[in-house]
Coordinates of C-alpha atoms in Angstrom, one line a residue:
Chain A
X8 CA -191.4 -152.9 -72.1
X9 CA -190.0 -149.9 -73.5
X10 CA -188.6 -149.9 -77.0
X11 CA -185.4 -149.2 -76.1
X12 CA -184.9 -152.2 -74.0
X13 CA -185.2 -153.7 -77.5
X14 CA -181.3 -154.9 -77.7
X15 CA -180.8 -155.5 -73.8
X16 CA -181.2 -159.7 -73.6
X17 CA -179.1 -159.6 -76.3
X18 CA -178.8 -161.6 -79.9
X19 CA -179.9 -165.0 -79.8
X20 CA -177.9 -167.8 -79.4
X21 CA -176.7 -169.7 -82.3
X22 CA -179.4 -172.5 -81.6
X23 CA -182.3 -170.3 -80.8
X24 CA -184.9 -169.5 -83.8
X25 CA -185.8 -165.5 -83.4
X26 CA -188.8 -163.9 -85.0
X27 CA -189.1 -160.0 -84.7
X28 CA -192.4 -158.1 -85.7
X29 CA -191.7 -154.6 -85.7
X30 CA -194.3 -152.0 -86.9
X31 CA -196.2 -148.4 -86.6
X32 CA -199.4 -148.0 -87.6
X33 CA -197.7 -147.3 -90.9
X34 CA -194.8 -150.2 -92.0
X35 CA -193.5 -153.3 -91.6
X36 CA -190.1 -155.8 -90.9
X37 CA -189.7 -158.5 -89.8
X38 CA -186.4 -159.7 -88.9
X39 CA -185.5 -163.5 -88.5
X40 CA -182.8 -165.0 -86.5
X41 CA -182.2 -168.5 -88.4
X42 CA -179.4 -170.0 -86.6
X43 CA -175.9 -169.2 -85.6
X44 CA -175.9 -165.5 -86.5
X45 CA -177.8 -166.0 -90.1
X46 CA -180.2 -163.4 -90.4
X47 CA -183.2 -162.7 -93.0
X48 CA -185.1 -159.5 -93.5
X49 CA -188.4 -159.5 -94.7
X50 CA -189.8 -155.7 -95.8
X51 CA -188.3 -152.9 -94.5
X52 CA -189.6 -149.5 -92.5
X53 CA -188.1 -147.0 -90.2
X54 CA -187.4 -145.2 -86.9
X55 CA -186.1 -142.1 -86.8
X56 CA -185.0 -141.9 -89.9
X57 CA -183.4 -145.0 -89.9
X58 CA -184.2 -148.5 -91.3
X59 CA -185.3 -150.4 -88.0
X60 CA -183.7 -153.6 -89.1
X61 CA -180.5 -152.1 -88.8
X62 CA -180.7 -150.1 -85.9
X63 CA -182.2 -153.5 -83.9
X64 CA -179.1 -155.5 -85.2
X65 CA -176.9 -153.0 -84.6
X66 CA -178.2 -152.7 -81.0
X67 CA -177.5 -155.8 -80.8
X68 CA -173.8 -156.1 -82.2
X69 CA -174.4 -157.8 -85.0
X70 CA -172.3 -157.4 -87.6
X71 CA -174.8 -156.6 -90.0
X72 CA -172.5 -156.8 -93.0
X73 CA -171.9 -160.4 -92.6
X74 CA -174.4 -161.8 -90.7
X75 CA -178.0 -160.4 -92.9
X76 CA -177.6 -163.2 -95.3
X77 CA -181.4 -162.4 -97.1
X78 CA -183.4 -159.5 -98.1
X79 CA -187.8 -160.1 -99.0
X80 CA -189.1 -157.2 -100.6
X81 CA -192.3 -158.4 -100.2
X82 CA -194.0 -155.6 -102.7
X83 CA -193.3 -152.4 -104.1
X84 CA -195.3 -150.1 -101.7
X85 CA -194.0 -147.8 -99.3
X86 CA -194.9 -149.1 -96.0
X87 CA -192.9 -152.3 -97.0
X88 CA -189.9 -150.6 -98.1
X89 CA -189.0 -147.6 -96.3
X90 CA -185.2 -147.3 -96.1
X91 CA -184.4 -151.0 -97.8
X92 CA -182.0 -149.6 -100.0
X93 CA -179.9 -149.3 -97.2
X94 CA -180.1 -152.3 -95.6
X95 CA -179.2 -153.5 -99.1
X96 CA -175.4 -151.1 -98.9
X97 CA -175.2 -152.0 -95.6
X98 CA -175.0 -155.7 -96.2
X99 CA -174.1 -156.5 -100.0
X100 CA -173.5 -160.2 -99.9
X101 CA -177.1 -160.7 -98.6
X102 CA -179.4 -162.2 -101.3
X103 CA -181.6 -159.5 -102.7
X104 CA -185.3 -161.2 -103.1
X105 CA -188.5 -158.7 -104.9
X106 CA -192.0 -160.2 -106.6
X107 CA -191.5 -161.4 -110.0
X108 CA -194.3 -159.1 -111.0
X109 CA -192.2 -155.8 -110.3
X110 CA -189.8 -157.1 -113.3
X111 CA -191.7 -157.2 -115.6
X112 CA -191.9 -154.8 -118.8
X113 CA -195.2 -152.8 -118.0
X114 CA -194.2 -152.6 -114.4
X115 CA -190.9 -151.3 -115.2
X116 CA -192.5 -148.6 -117.5
X117 CA -195.2 -147.5 -115.3
X118 CA -192.5 -147.3 -112.4
X119 CA -189.8 -145.7 -114.5
X120 CA -192.9 -142.9 -116.1
X121 CA -193.9 -142.2 -112.6
X122 CA -190.4 -141.7 -111.2
X123 CA -189.9 -139.2 -113.6
X124 CA -193.0 -137.5 -112.4
X125 CA -191.4 -134.8 -109.6
X126 CA -194.7 -132.7 -109.4
X127 CA -195.1 -133.5 -105.8
X128 CA -192.3 -132.4 -102.9
X129 CA -193.0 -135.4 -101.0
X130 CA -191.4 -137.7 -103.9
X131 CA -193.3 -140.2 -105.9
X132 CA -193.1 -142.9 -103.6
X133 CA -190.7 -145.3 -106.1
X134 CA -187.5 -143.8 -105.3
X135 CA -186.8 -147.2 -102.6
X136 CA -187.7 -149.7 -105.9
X137 CA -185.5 -148.2 -108.0
X138 CA -182.5 -148.2 -105.7
X139 CA -182.9 -152.1 -105.6
X140 CA -183.3 -152.4 -109.2
X141 CA -180.4 -150.5 -109.6
X142 CA -178.7 -152.5 -107.1
X143 CA -179.9 -156.1 -109.1
X144 CA -179.5 -154.9 -112.2
X145 CA -175.4 -153.9 -111.0
X146 CA -175.3 -157.9 -109.6
X147 CA -176.9 -159.3 -112.4
X148 CA -174.1 -157.0 -115.1
X149 CA -171.3 -158.3 -112.7
X150 CA -172.4 -161.6 -113.2
X151 CA -173.4 -162.5 -109.3
X152 CA -176.3 -165.1 -108.6
X153 CA -177.5 -163.2 -105.2
X154 CA -181.1 -161.8 -106.4
X155 CA -183.7 -163.6 -107.2
X156 CA -187.7 -162.5 -107.9
X157 CA -190.4 -164.2 -106.1
X158 CA -193.4 -166.4 -107.6
X159 CA -195.3 -169.2 -106.1
X160 CA -193.1 -172.3 -104.5
X161 CA -190.0 -170.7 -105.2
X162 CA -186.3 -171.6 -102.9
X163 CA -185.4 -168.0 -102.4
X164 CA -182.2 -168.4 -99.8
X165 CA -181.7 -171.9 -98.0
X166 CA -179.0 -172.6 -95.2
X167 CA -177.9 -176.4 -94.9
X168 CA -177.9 -178.3 -91.7
X169 CA -174.3 -178.9 -91.5
X170 CA -174.4 -174.3 -91.7
X171 CA -177.0 -174.1 -88.4
X172 CA -176.5 -174.9 -84.2
X173 CA -179.8 -176.0 -84.0
X174 CA -179.0 -178.9 -86.9
X175 CA -181.4 -178.3 -89.2
X176 CA -181.7 -177.2 -92.6
X177 CA -183.8 -174.2 -93.0
X178 CA -185.7 -173.1 -96.2
X179 CA -187.1 -169.8 -97.6
X180 CA -189.6 -170.4 -99.9
X181 CA -192.3 -167.9 -101.7
X182 CA -195.8 -169.4 -102.3
X183 CA -196.6 -166.1 -103.7
X184 CA -197.6 -163.9 -106.1
X185 CA -199.2 -167.6 -108.8
X186 CA -199.0 -166.6 -112.3
X187 CA -202.6 -165.5 -112.5
X188 CA -201.9 -163.1 -109.5
X189 CA -199.1 -161.6 -111.7
X190 CA -201.4 -161.1 -114.7
X191 CA -204.0 -159.8 -112.9
X192 CA -201.4 -157.1 -112.0
X193 CA -200.1 -156.6 -114.8
X194 CA -203.8 -155.6 -116.1
X195 CA -204.2 -153.2 -113.4
X196 CA -201.0 -151.5 -113.6
X197 CA -201.9 -151.2 -117.5
X198 CA -205.4 -149.2 -116.5
X199 CA -203.2 -147.0 -114.2
X200 CA -200.8 -146.4 -117.0
X201 CA -199.8 -142.7 -117.7
X202 CA -200.2 -141.7 -120.8
X203 CA -198.9 -138.4 -122.9
X204 CA -201.6 -135.9 -123.0
X205 CA -203.0 -137.1 -119.4
X206 CA -202.2 -135.3 -116.0
X207 CA -199.9 -136.0 -113.9
X208 CA -200.5 -137.3 -110.7
X209 CA -198.9 -138.7 -107.8
X210 CA -199.8 -142.7 -107.2
X211 CA -202.7 -143.3 -105.3
X212 CA -202.7 -145.3 -102.3
X213 CA -205.4 -147.6 -103.9
X214 CA -202.4 -149.2 -106.1
X215 CA -202.7 -153.3 -106.1
X216 CA -201.2 -155.6 -103.9
X217 CA -201.9 -159.1 -104.9
X218 CA -198.2 -160.2 -105.9
X219 CA -196.6 -159.7 -102.6
X220 CA -194.6 -162.3 -102.0
X221 CA -195.8 -164.2 -98.9
X222 CA -193.6 -167.2 -98.1
X223 CA -192.8 -170.0 -95.4
X224 CA -189.4 -170.4 -93.9
X225 CA -189.0 -174.1 -93.5
X226 CA -186.9 -174.8 -90.5
X227 CA -186.2 -179.1 -90.4
X228 CA -190.0 -179.6 -89.7
X229 CA -191.2 -177.1 -87.9
X230 CA -192.2 -173.4 -90.7
X231 CA -192.8 -169.9 -90.0
X232 CA -195.8 -168.3 -92.5
X233 CA -195.4 -164.8 -93.4
X234 CA -198.6 -163.7 -94.9
X235 CA -196.9 -160.5 -96.2
X236 CA -199.9 -157.9 -97.7
X237 CA -201.3 -161.5 -99.5
X238 CA -205.3 -160.6 -100.1
X239 CA -208.0 -163.0 -100.7
X240 CA -209.2 -163.0 -104.9
X241 CA -212.7 -164.3 -104.8
X242 CA -210.5 -166.6 -107.8
X243 CA -209.8 -170.2 -106.9
X244 CA -205.6 -169.1 -108.8
X245 CA -204.9 -166.3 -107.2
X246 CA -204.4 -164.1 -103.5
X247 CA -205.2 -166.7 -100.8
X248 CA -207.3 -168.7 -102.6
X249 CA -204.5 -169.5 -105.4
X250 CA -201.8 -170.4 -102.6
X251 CA -204.4 -173.3 -101.2
X252 CA -204.7 -174.3 -104.6
X253 CA -201.1 -175.0 -104.5
X254 CA -201.0 -176.6 -101.3
X255 CA -203.1 -179.1 -101.3
X256 CA -201.6 -180.3 -104.3
X257 CA -198.5 -180.5 -102.9
X258 CA -198.6 -178.7 -99.5
X259 CA -196.3 -176.1 -98.3
X260 CA -195.9 -176.7 -94.7
X261 CA -197.8 -177.4 -92.4
X262 CA -198.6 -176.4 -88.7
X263 CA -196.3 -173.0 -88.7
X264 CA -196.5 -172.7 -84.9
X265 CA -196.1 -168.8 -85.9
X266 CA -198.0 -166.6 -88.7
X267 CA -197.2 -163.2 -89.4
X268 CA -201.1 -162.3 -90.3
X269 CA -201.1 -160.6 -93.4
X270 CA -202.3 -157.1 -94.5
X271 CA -202.2 -156.0 -91.3
X272 CA -205.2 -158.2 -90.4
X273 CA -207.8 -157.0 -93.1
X274 CA -210.5 -158.8 -93.7
X275 CA -209.9 -158.6 -96.8
X276 CA -206.8 -161.3 -95.8
X277 CA -208.4 -162.9 -93.4
X278 CA -208.9 -166.8 -94.6
X279 CA -210.4 -169.7 -92.0
X280 CA -208.9 -172.2 -94.9
X281 CA -205.3 -170.4 -94.7
X282 CA -205.5 -171.1 -90.3
X283 CA -206.8 -174.6 -90.3
X284 CA -205.0 -176.3 -93.4
X285 CA -201.3 -174.3 -93.1
X286 CA -201.0 -173.0 -89.4
X287 CA -201.1 -175.1 -86.2
X288 CA -204.0 -174.6 -83.7
X289 CA -203.2 -171.9 -81.3
X290 CA -199.9 -171.0 -83.3
X291 CA -198.2 -167.9 -82.1
X292 CA -199.0 -164.9 -84.3
X293 CA -198.3 -161.4 -84.8
X294 CA -199.6 -158.2 -86.9
X295 CA -198.9 -154.4 -87.9
X296 CA -201.6 -152.1 -87.6
X297 CA -202.8 -150.1 -90.6
X298 CA -203.6 -146.4 -90.2
X299 CA -204.1 -144.3 -93.2
X300 CA -207.1 -142.0 -94.4
X301 CA -209.9 -143.3 -93.5
X302 CA -208.4 -146.8 -93.9
X303 CA -207.9 -148.7 -90.1
X304 CA -206.6 -152.4 -90.1
X305 CA -207.5 -155.0 -88.3
X306 CA -211.5 -153.8 -87.9
X307 CA -212.8 -155.0 -84.8
X308 CA -214.3 -157.7 -86.5
X309 CA -211.1 -159.6 -88.6
X310 CA -210.2 -159.6 -84.6
X311 CA -212.6 -161.4 -83.5
X312 CA -212.2 -163.6 -86.1
X313 CA -208.2 -164.2 -85.4
X314 CA -208.8 -164.9 -81.6
X315 CA -210.8 -167.1 -83.0
X316 CA -208.1 -169.5 -83.4
X317 CA -205.7 -168.4 -81.1
X318 CA -205.2 -167.0 -78.0
X319 CA -201.5 -166.5 -78.9
X320 CA -202.0 -163.3 -81.2
X321 CA -199.9 -160.3 -80.9
X322 CA -200.2 -156.4 -82.2
X323 CA -196.8 -154.2 -83.0
X324 CA -198.9 -151.4 -82.2
X325 CA -201.3 -149.1 -81.0
X326 CA -205.0 -149.8 -81.9
X327 CA -205.8 -147.7 -85.3
X328 CA -209.5 -147.1 -84.2
X329 CA -208.4 -145.2 -81.0
X330 CA -208.6 -141.3 -81.3
X331 CA -205.6 -140.1 -83.6
X332 CA -203.1 -138.0 -81.6
X333 CA -203.5 -134.5 -82.2
X334 CA -199.9 -132.6 -84.4
X335 CA -198.3 -129.9 -82.1
X336 CA -199.2 -127.2 -83.0
X337 CA -198.4 -122.6 -82.4
X338 CA -202.0 -122.1 -81.2
X339 CA -202.6 -119.3 -83.7
X340 CA -202.7 -122.5 -86.3
X341 CA -204.6 -124.5 -83.5
X342 CA -207.6 -121.8 -83.8
X343 CA -207.6 -121.5 -87.2
X344 CA -207.9 -125.5 -87.4
X345 CA -210.4 -125.2 -84.6
X346 CA -212.1 -122.6 -87.0
X347 CA -212.1 -124.2 -90.7
X348 CA -213.5 -127.7 -89.6
X349 CA -210.8 -129.0 -90.9
X350 CA -209.7 -132.3 -89.1
X351 CA -205.7 -133.0 -88.9
X352 CA -203.8 -135.7 -87.4
X353 CA -200.6 -137.0 -86.9
X354 CA -200.1 -140.2 -88.7
X355 CA -196.8 -140.2 -87.0
X356 CA -197.2 -143.6 -84.5
X357 CA -195.1 -144.8 -81.7
X358 CA -193.0 -147.5 -82.5
X359 CA -193.5 -150.8 -81.3
X360 CA -192.4 -154.7 -82.1
X361 CA -193.1 -158.1 -80.8
X362 CA -190.1 -160.0 -80.4
X363 CA -190.4 -164.2 -80.3
X364 CA -187.2 -166.6 -79.3
X365 CA -187.2 -170.1 -79.5
X366 CA -184.8 -172.6 -78.8
X367 CA -186.5 -175.7 -79.4
X368 CA -188.9 -175.4 -82.7
X369 CA -190.5 -178.6 -83.1
X370 CA -192.4 -178.1 -79.5
X371 CA -194.3 -175.0 -81.2
X372 CA -193.8 -173.1 -77.7
X373 CA -192.4 -169.4 -78.3
X374 CA -191.3 -166.9 -75.3
X375 CA -192.9 -163.7 -77.1
X376 CA -191.9 -160.2 -75.6
X377 CA -193.2 -157.2 -76.7
X378 CA -191.8 -153.8 -76.9
X379 CA -193.2 -150.2 -77.2
X380 CA -196.9 -150.0 -78.6
X381 CA -196.9 -154.1 -79.2
X382 CA -199.4 -155.4 -76.8
X383 CA -202.2 -158.6 -77.0
X384 CA -204.5 -158.9 -80.2
X385 CA -207.2 -158.4 -78.0
X386 CA -206.4 -155.2 -76.4
X387 CA -207.9 -154.0 -79.7
X388 CA -211.5 -155.0 -78.1
X389 CA -211.2 -153.3 -75.3
X390 CA -212.9 -149.9 -74.4
X391 CA -210.3 -147.8 -72.0
X392 CA -211.9 -148.6 -68.4
X393 CA -214.3 -151.2 -69.9
X394 CA -214.5 -154.5 -70.5
X395 CA -212.8 -156.7 -73.9
X396 CA -216.8 -156.5 -75.7
Chain B
X21 CA -234.6 -77.3 -110.3
X22 CA -237.5 -78.4 -111.4
X23 CA -238.0 -80.5 -114.3
X24 CA -239.3 -79.1 -116.4
X25 CA -236.9 -76.3 -116.1
X26 CA -233.7 -79.4 -116.7
X27 CA -235.7 -80.5 -119.5
X28 CA -236.0 -76.9 -121.2
X29 CA -232.0 -76.7 -120.7
X30 CA -231.4 -80.1 -122.1
X31 CA -233.3 -78.9 -125.3
X32 CA -231.5 -75.8 -125.7
X33 CA -228.1 -77.9 -125.8
X34 CA -228.9 -81.4 -127.0
X35 CA -231.1 -82.7 -130.1
X36 CA -233.3 -85.6 -128.9
X37 CA -236.0 -87.6 -130.3
X38 CA -237.9 -91.0 -130.5
X39 CA -235.3 -93.6 -132.3
X40 CA -237.1 -96.5 -131.1
X41 CA -241.2 -97.5 -130.5
X42 CA -240.2 -98.9 -127.0
X43 CA -239.0 -95.6 -125.5
X44 CA -235.3 -96.0 -125.6
X45 CA -234.1 -92.9 -127.1
X46 CA -230.8 -91.7 -128.7
X47 CA -228.4 -88.7 -128.3
X48 CA -226.9 -86.8 -130.8
X49 CA -224.9 -83.9 -129.7
X50 CA -225.3 -80.3 -131.1
X51 CA -221.0 -78.9 -131.9
X52 CA -221.9 -75.9 -130.7
X53 CA -223.5 -77.2 -127.3
X54 CA -220.4 -79.6 -126.9
X55 CA -218.2 -76.7 -127.2
X56 CA -219.8 -74.6 -124.6
X57 CA -220.0 -76.8 -122.5
X58 CA -216.8 -78.0 -122.6
X59 CA -215.9 -74.6 -121.6
X60 CA -217.7 -73.8 -118.8
X61 CA -216.4 -77.2 -117.5
X62 CA -213.0 -76.1 -118.0
X63 CA -213.4 -73.3 -116.6
X64 CA -215.6 -75.1 -113.2
X65 CA -213.1 -78.1 -112.4
X66 CA -209.7 -77.6 -112.4
X67 CA -206.7 -79.8 -113.6
X68 CA -205.1 -81.3 -110.9
X69 CA -201.2 -81.2 -112.2
X70 CA -199.7 -81.8 -108.6
X71 CA -199.8 -83.3 -105.5
X72 CA -200.3 -80.4 -103.6
X73 CA -203.5 -80.2 -101.5
X74 CA -202.9 -76.5 -101.0
X75 CA -206.3 -74.9 -102.6
X76 CA -204.2 -71.8 -103.6
X77 CA -201.6 -73.1 -105.0
X78 CA -204.0 -75.9 -106.7
X79 CA -206.5 -72.8 -108.3
X80 CA -203.0 -71.4 -109.6
X81 CA -202.0 -74.4 -111.2
X82 CA -205.0 -74.9 -113.2
X83 CA -204.5 -75.6 -116.9
X84 CA -207.4 -74.9 -119.2
X85 CA -206.6 -78.4 -121.2
X86 CA -209.6 -79.4 -121.0
X87 CA -208.2 -82.6 -119.6
X88 CA -209.4 -83.8 -116.2
X89 CA -206.9 -86.0 -114.6
X90 CA -207.7 -88.2 -111.5
X91 CA -205.8 -89.0 -108.9
X92 CA -204.6 -92.4 -108.9
X93 CA -206.4 -94.5 -106.8
X94 CA -203.9 -96.5 -103.7
X95 CA -204.2 -100.1 -103.8
X96 CA -203.1 -101.8 -100.6
X97 CA -202.5 -104.9 -101.6
X98 CA -203.2 -107.3 -97.8
X99 CA -199.9 -108.3 -96.1
X100 CA -200.2 -112.0 -95.5
X101 CA -198.5 -113.8 -93.0
X102 CA -198.1 -117.3 -93.7
X103 CA -198.6 -119.1 -89.9
X104 CA -198.1 -122.6 -91.6
X105 CA -197.9 -124.4 -95.2
X106 CA -198.5 -127.8 -96.2
X107 CA -197.8 -129.7 -99.4
X108 CA -201.9 -132.1 -100.2
X109 CA -201.8 -135.5 -101.9
X110 CA -205.2 -136.4 -102.3
X111 CA -206.0 -140.0 -101.2
X112 CA -210.0 -140.4 -101.1
X113 CA -213.1 -138.0 -102.6
X114 CA -216.1 -138.1 -100.5
X115 CA -219.8 -136.4 -101.4
X116 CA -218.9 -133.7 -98.3
X117 CA -215.1 -134.4 -97.4
X118 CA -211.9 -135.7 -98.8
X119 CA -208.8 -136.9 -97.1
X120 CA -205.4 -136.4 -97.6
X121 CA -201.7 -136.9 -96.7
X122 CA -199.5 -134.1 -95.4
X123 CA -196.2 -132.8 -95.8
X124 CA -195.4 -130.1 -93.2
X125 CA -194.0 -127.3 -95.6
X126 CA -193.5 -125.1 -92.5
X127 CA -191.4 -127.3 -91.0
X128 CA -189.2 -128.2 -94.2
X129 CA -190.2 -132.0 -93.8
X130 CA -189.6 -134.3 -96.3
X131 CA -192.2 -136.9 -95.6
X132 CA -195.7 -137.2 -95.2
X133 CA -196.6 -137.0 -90.9
X134 CA -200.0 -135.8 -91.2
X135 CA -203.8 -136.5 -92.5
X136 CA -206.4 -134.1 -92.8
X137 CA -210.2 -134.9 -94.0
X138 CA -211.2 -131.2 -95.3
X139 CA -214.9 -130.7 -96.4
X140 CA -215.6 -130.0 -100.5
X141 CA -217.4 -127.2 -100.3
X142 CA -214.1 -124.6 -98.8
X143 CA -213.1 -125.7 -102.4
X144 CA -214.3 -122.9 -105.5
X145 CA -216.2 -124.3 -108.9
X146 CA -212.5 -124.8 -110.6
X147 CA -211.0 -126.6 -107.6
X148 CA -213.3 -129.0 -107.5
X149 CA -212.9 -130.6 -111.0
X150 CA -209.5 -131.1 -110.2
X151 CA -210.5 -133.2 -107.3
X152 CA -209.5 -136.7 -108.1
X153 CA -207.1 -139.2 -106.0
X154 CA -203.7 -138.7 -106.5
X155 CA -203.8 -134.3 -107.0
X156 CA -201.6 -132.6 -105.8
X157 CA -202.7 -128.8 -103.2
X158 CA -201.4 -126.4 -101.5
X159 CA -203.0 -125.8 -98.0
X160 CA -201.7 -122.5 -96.3
X161 CA -203.0 -121.0 -93.1
X162 CA -202.1 -117.4 -91.7
X163 CA -203.0 -113.8 -91.2
X164 CA -203.6 -110.8 -93.0
X165 CA -203.6 -106.9 -92.9
X166 CA -206.3 -105.2 -94.8
X167 CA -206.6 -101.5 -93.9
X168 CA -205.3 -102.1 -91.2
X169 CA -207.1 -104.7 -89.9
X170 CA -205.8 -108.2 -89.0
X171 CA -208.1 -111.5 -90.2
X172 CA -207.3 -115.0 -90.2
X173 CA -207.4 -116.9 -93.5
X174 CA -206.8 -120.4 -94.9
X175 CA -206.4 -121.2 -97.9
X176 CA -206.2 -124.8 -100.1
X177 CA -205.3 -124.3 -104.2
X178 CA -204.8 -127.3 -105.4
X179 CA -203.0 -127.6 -108.3
X180 CA -203.2 -127.6 -112.3
X181 CA -200.6 -130.5 -112.6
X182 CA -198.2 -130.6 -115.8
X183 CA -199.4 -133.3 -118.6
X184 CA -197.3 -135.7 -119.2
X185 CA -195.4 -135.3 -122.8
X186 CA -194.3 -137.4 -125.7
X187 CA -190.7 -137.0 -124.8
X188 CA -191.2 -137.7 -120.9
X189 CA -192.3 -141.0 -121.7
X190 CA -190.3 -141.9 -124.4
X191 CA -187.5 -141.5 -121.7
X192 CA -189.3 -143.3 -119.0
X193 CA -189.8 -146.8 -121.2
X194 CA -186.5 -146.2 -122.7
X195 CA -184.7 -146.8 -119.2
X196 CA -187.7 -149.2 -118.4
X197 CA -186.8 -151.2 -121.5
X198 CA -182.6 -151.6 -120.6
X199 CA -183.5 -152.3 -118.0
X200 CA -185.8 -155.3 -118.8
X201 CA -183.5 -156.1 -121.6
X202 CA -180.7 -156.1 -119.6
X203 CA -182.6 -158.9 -116.9
X204 CA -183.7 -160.9 -119.4
X205 CA -182.0 -160.9 -122.8
X206 CA -183.8 -163.6 -124.0
X207 CA -186.8 -162.7 -123.7
X208 CA -188.8 -161.1 -126.3
X209 CA -192.7 -160.7 -124.6
X210 CA -193.8 -157.9 -126.6
X211 CA -192.7 -155.3 -128.6
X212 CA -190.9 -153.0 -128.0
X213 CA -192.7 -148.5 -128.0
X214 CA -190.6 -146.8 -130.2

């Protein structure tokens, strides 16, 4: 379906649960209806300069100021927090949650040093983080309690069963970062810290991911697993291994019927144990591809691994390995580009979204709709004019 | 003039002697010879005091000052027309190529919308030493006119970025510490930088 038709169906019924995964090839936003007109937003990306979550909810005629109850910023990378400050502004009562690691003194110093670096026109990638921190600071000064810092096994937000038309309580629990994740993140940030008399430079895209806030949305006995950008660490106490370790001691949730696949479906985030211990066999799943530089996610190998667990895997955008769209330029510039041997490509991707809705969460079945460039994940293994490989 | 005649004339005017055994010679001028040579030259070479191209006029304006004025060279600077300009931020540096995200300055964008792989070979040696992830550069494509000829050009110039100063670092840390202390007033995780 065309992306513009996404709101035609209207808002979900009060007893329905909805999860919509938005994502071009750079950026991610998940919009969840947990029941009775209450919405949770996880991360943010923009479409035509507007946060896609706001555009979607406005198109559904939702009263965003009162209906958005919780906003989770899983980590500080610009593909996950583009426009999040505008969502916070539009929903001033909503609970804000960020990773505990992002309020460590070491990271704050790193962030504010980088924020004072105005050498690049494209900005320093931390302006959204700065706005979120300003809002948290304001709330703290005003004595408000509607903000929190996520770490392993922390309840971020809950709604009592009586406040939900489906009659089940809703609880949003963060399952990462672990203490070890936070320490290792701070260590890496310290090694990247701008120091006196060193040359200023912009933040590289290779900054660490490990403090990403993965979460479980529990609605009654059913659950939804949101993997954020959490990756494997190779250590027992951090990354997905840390989550599994903690899960074995006391399960977060078993049999998640919906899984937002972590870190754009990367090989480094794929963990067989997560699929077997926390996700229902054949669960519905979705990922947002990633296409920047030489990094293209997911790889065909990772797609095969995901499809070995479920036939209900979807993607919000086109195959990142497909030929990139060439930018539109005047003829003399194109001629010059051809002669210079520079390969220029657009990184503006068309938007897509996968929407899951259910009136019976315990059944584990979801109605799936795809908009824009969204597709079944198996299409990533099909070359034009060929059968699946 | 044959070689012997030339040598005789030179020896009339100059005293030449061998100063080094390796045949390199030093020449000393005789005062009378030098004066003769200057007067001969002053009468032979016109001094150019004006921009007139008229031979008669020029001959009449010769002033025998002994100073030879060479007409100023007209330096023609190439006229450049920029067709396209980007600011790039280096993301990845390989052996042959580097990858950068690009902000289209010509279009007035405020976010990076393009990406490109550049050959490392196209950079100057000094720019190559600045090529690290996070480096910022300008990439300009256009054409220029030199002596009436139109030619295309493409330039990558890596910016030599400023260094962090102690004042900047202290100001940023002060902001960070104020925020931290406000969020966690009872927490003294590590000593505050002074």
